[in-house]
Amino acid sequence: MAFVTMHEGIVFIEGDHPRATKYYSAETRVGGFGAQLRNLNDLKSIMAQTARANGCNCVVNFSYGQKSKLIAIDDVAFVGNGFYAVLSPQDYNAIVSQLSGNR
């Protein structure tokens, strides 16, 4: 089973969901000045905002990490990949219910 989290109303699935309809590639980079002070929640906030703007309620095949430029040693960025997708209301609510029960 894939690791599933929720951030700002968007479901993040570190794997696939068989009934998710994928719409857009979710390649995101949080870099620039002060990027080394950023964290995973900053990345997820940007991705959640983009998902909502595109009418999506989840990110599937979500993966994340840090990358640095070879030339600029102090430029570290959080990067996230996956697909912006839509889960049916039933699937979305089932995941939200399951996550709420795990707290």
PDB file of C-alpha atoms in Angstrom:
ATOM      1  CA  MET A   1       0.000   0.000   0.000  1.00  0.00           C
ATOM      2  CA  ALA A   2       1.253   3.450  -0.925  1.00  0.00           C
ATOM      3  CA  PHE A   3       2.017   6.047   1.737  1.00  0.00           C
ATOM      4  CA  VAL A   4      -0.817   8.600   1.787  1.00  0.00           C
ATOM      5  CA  THR A   5      -0.900  12.046   3.403  1.00  0.00           C
ATOM      6  CA  MET A   6      -3.108  15.094   3.159  1.00  0.00           C
ATOM      7  CA  HIS A   7      -2.001  18.704   2.993  1.00  0.00           C
ATOM      8  CA  GLU A   8      -4.327  21.703   2.639  1.00  0.00           C
ATOM      9  CA  GLY A   9      -7.165  19.479   1.434  1.00  0.00           C
ATOM     10  CA  ILE A  10      -5.123  17.723  -1.246  1.00  0.00           C
ATOM     11  CA  VAL A  11      -4.318  14.005  -0.998  1.00  0.00           C
ATOM     12  CA  PHE A  12      -0.687  13.078  -1.706  1.00  0.00           C
ATOM     13  CA  ILE A  13      -0.155   9.427  -2.661  1.00  0.00           C
ATOM     14  CA  GLU A  14       3.390   8.088  -2.921  1.00  0.00           C
ATOM     15  CA  GLY A  15       2.296   5.550  -5.483  1.00  0.00           C
ATOM     16  CA  ASP A  16      -0.560   5.037  -7.884  1.00  0.00           C
ATOM     17  CA  HIS A  17      -4.288   4.900  -7.237  1.00  0.00           C
ATOM     18  CA  PRO A  18      -6.151   2.644  -9.667  1.00  0.00           C
ATOM     19  CA  ARG A  19      -9.145   4.970 -10.013  1.00  0.00           C
ATOM     20  CA  ALA A  20      -7.371   8.331 -10.081  1.00  0.00           C
ATOM     21  CA  THR A  21      -7.716  10.210 -13.357  1.00  0.00           C
ATOM     22  CA  LYS A  22      -4.350  11.823 -14.122  1.00  0.00           C
ATOM     23  CA  TYR A  23      -4.387  15.200 -15.827  1.00  0.00           C
ATOM     24  CA  TYR A  24      -1.100  17.086 -15.517  1.00  0.00           C
ATOM     25  CA  SER A  25       2.528  16.433 -14.707  1.00  0.00           C
ATOM     26  CA  ALA A  26       3.307  17.788 -11.241  1.00  0.00           C
ATOM     27  CA  GLU A  27       6.990  18.653 -11.579  1.00  0.00           C
ATOM     28  CA  THR A  28       7.623  21.355  -8.991  1.00  0.00           C
ATOM     29  CA  ARG A  29      10.788  23.005  -7.725  1.00  0.00           C
ATOM     30  CA  VAL A  30      11.028  25.257  -4.685  1.00  0.00           C
ATOM     31  CA  GLY A  31      14.367  26.997  -5.037  1.00  0.00           C
ATOM     32  CA  GLY A  32      15.952  30.404  -5.128  1.00  0.00           C
ATOM     33  CA  PHE A  33      17.195  32.617  -2.345  1.00  0.00           C
ATOM     34  CA  GLY A  34      16.565  31.064   1.066  1.00  0.00           C
ATOM     35  CA  ALA A  35      15.574  27.700  -0.427  1.00  0.00           C
ATOM     36  CA  GLN A  36      17.712  25.848   2.101  1.00  0.00           C
ATOM     37  CA  LEU A  37      15.279  27.106   4.756  1.00  0.00           C
ATOM     38  CA  ARG A  38      12.286  25.569   2.980  1.00  0.00           C
ATOM     39  CA  ASN A  39      10.786  22.214   3.914  1.00  0.00           C
ATOM     40  CA  LEU A  40       8.456  19.524   2.582  1.00  0.00           C
ATOM     41  CA  ASN A  41       5.359  21.433   3.714  1.00  0.00           C
ATOM     42  CA  ASP A  42       6.425  24.423   1.592  1.00  0.00           C
ATOM     43  CA  LEU A  43       6.673  22.142  -1.425  1.00  0.00           C
ATOM     44  CA  LYS A  44       3.313  20.511  -0.691  1.00  0.00           C
ATOM     45  CA  SER A  45       1.667  23.934  -0.227  1.00  0.00           C
ATOM     46  CA  ILE A  46       2.746  25.032  -3.693  1.00  0.00           C
ATOM     47  CA  MET A  47       1.674  21.725  -5.210  1.00  0.00           C
ATOM     48  CA  ALA A  48      -1.684  21.852  -3.377  1.00  0.00           C
ATOM     49  CA  GLN A  49      -2.349  25.360  -4.686  1.00  0.00           C
ATOM     50  CA  THR A  50      -1.541  24.231  -8.239  1.00  0.00           C
ATOM     51  CA  ALA A  51      -3.711  21.122  -7.896  1.00  0.00           C
ATOM     52  CA  ARG A  52      -6.710  23.206  -6.754  1.00  0.00           C
ATOM     53  CA  ALA A  53      -6.140  25.752  -9.540  1.00  0.00           C
ATOM     54  CA  ASN A  54      -6.346  22.902 -12.052  1.00  0.00           C
ATOM     55  CA  GLY A  55      -9.449  21.310 -10.532  1.00  0.00           C
ATOM     56  CA  CYS A  56      -7.572  18.373  -9.007  1.00  0.00           C
ATOM     57  CA  ASN A  57      -7.893  16.893  -5.523  1.00  0.00           C
ATOM     58  CA  CYS A  58      -4.815  14.686  -5.345  1.00  0.00           C
ATOM     59  CA  VAL A  59      -1.229  14.123  -6.443  1.00  0.00           C
ATOM     60  CA  VAL A  60      -0.444  10.512  -7.375  1.00  0.00           C
ATOM     61  CA  ASN A  61       2.971   8.916  -7.844  1.00  0.00           C
ATOM     62  CA  PHE A  62       4.233  11.685  -5.557  1.00  0.00           C
ATOM     63  CA  SER A  63       7.958  11.692  -4.933  1.00  0.00           C
ATOM     64  CA  TYR A  64      10.160  14.381  -3.482  1.00  0.00           C
ATOM     65  CA  GLY A  65      13.732  15.170  -2.586  1.00  0.00           C
ATOM     66  CA  GLN A  66      16.406  17.829  -2.578  1.00  0.00           C
ATOM     67  CA  LYS A  67      18.675  18.828  -5.436  1.00  0.00           C
ATOM     68  CA  SER A  68      21.512  21.278  -5.653  1.00  0.00           C
ATOM     69  CA  LYS A  69      23.033  23.028  -8.633  1.00  0.00           C
ATOM     70  CA  LEU A  70      26.582  22.081  -9.497  1.00  0.00           C
ATOM     71  CA  ILE A  71      27.620  25.687 -10.045  1.00  0.00           C
ATOM     72  CA  ALA A  72      25.839  27.431  -7.162  1.00  0.00           C
ATOM     73  CA  ILE A  73      26.729  25.420  -4.075  1.00  0.00           C
ATOM     74  CA  ASP A  74      24.267  27.267  -1.844  1.00  0.00           C
ATOM     75  CA  ASP A  75      21.289  26.755  -4.181  1.00  0.00           C
ATOM     76  CA  VAL A  76      19.448  23.756  -2.744  1.00  0.00           C
ATOM     77  CA  ALA A  77      15.891  23.153  -3.838  1.00  0.00           C
ATOM     78  CA  PHE A  78      13.075  20.872  -2.814  1.00  0.00           C
ATOM     79  CA  VAL A  79      11.654  19.094  -5.837  1.00  0.00           C
ATOM     80  CA  GLY A  80       8.421  17.188  -6.184  1.00  0.00           C
ATOM     81  CA  ASN A  81       7.136  15.002  -9.003  1.00  0.00           C
ATOM     82  CA  GLY A  82       4.026  13.062  -9.829  1.00  0.00           C
ATOM     83  CA  PHE A  83       0.691  13.766 -11.486  1.00  0.00           C
ATOM     84  CA  TYR A  84      -2.125  16.111 -10.563  1.00  0.00           C
ATOM     85  CA  ALA A  85      -5.216  13.933 -10.606  1.00  0.00           C
ATOM     86  CA  VAL A  86      -8.848  13.657  -9.570  1.00  0.00           C
ATOM     87  CA  LEU A  87     -10.303  11.052  -7.259  1.00  0.00           C
ATOM     88  CA  SER A  88     -14.037  10.419  -7.200  1.00  0.00           C
ATOM     89  CA  PRO A  89     -15.843  11.927  -4.208  1.00  0.00           C
ATOM     90  CA  GLN A  90     -16.256   8.408  -2.789  1.00  0.00           C
ATOM     91  CA  ASP A  91     -12.542   7.577  -3.058  1.00  0.00           C
ATOM     92  CA  TYR A  92     -11.498  11.001  -1.758  1.00  0.00           C
ATOM     93  CA  ASN A  93     -13.851  10.801   1.229  1.00  0.00           C
ATOM     94  CA  ALA A  94     -12.740   7.232   2.011  1.00  0.00           C
ATOM     95  CA  ILE A  95      -9.099   8.361   2.133  1.00  0.00           C
ATOM     96  CA  VAL A  96      -9.940  11.403   4.285  1.00  0.00           C
ATOM     97  CA  SER A  97     -11.923   9.175   6.645  1.00  0.00           C
ATOM     98  CA  GLN A  98      -9.077   6.670   6.884  1.00  0.00           C
ATOM     99  CA  LEU A  99      -6.518   9.416   7.565  1.00  0.00           C
ATOM    100  CA  SER A 100      -8.759  10.947  10.226  1.00  0.00           C
ATOM    101  CA  GLY A 101      -9.083   7.570  11.935  1.00  0.00           C
ATOM    102  CA  ASN A 102      -5.291   7.166  12.096  1.00  0.00           C
ATOM    103  CA  ARG A 103      -4.819  10.274  14.249  1.00  0.00           C
TER     104      ARG A 103
END
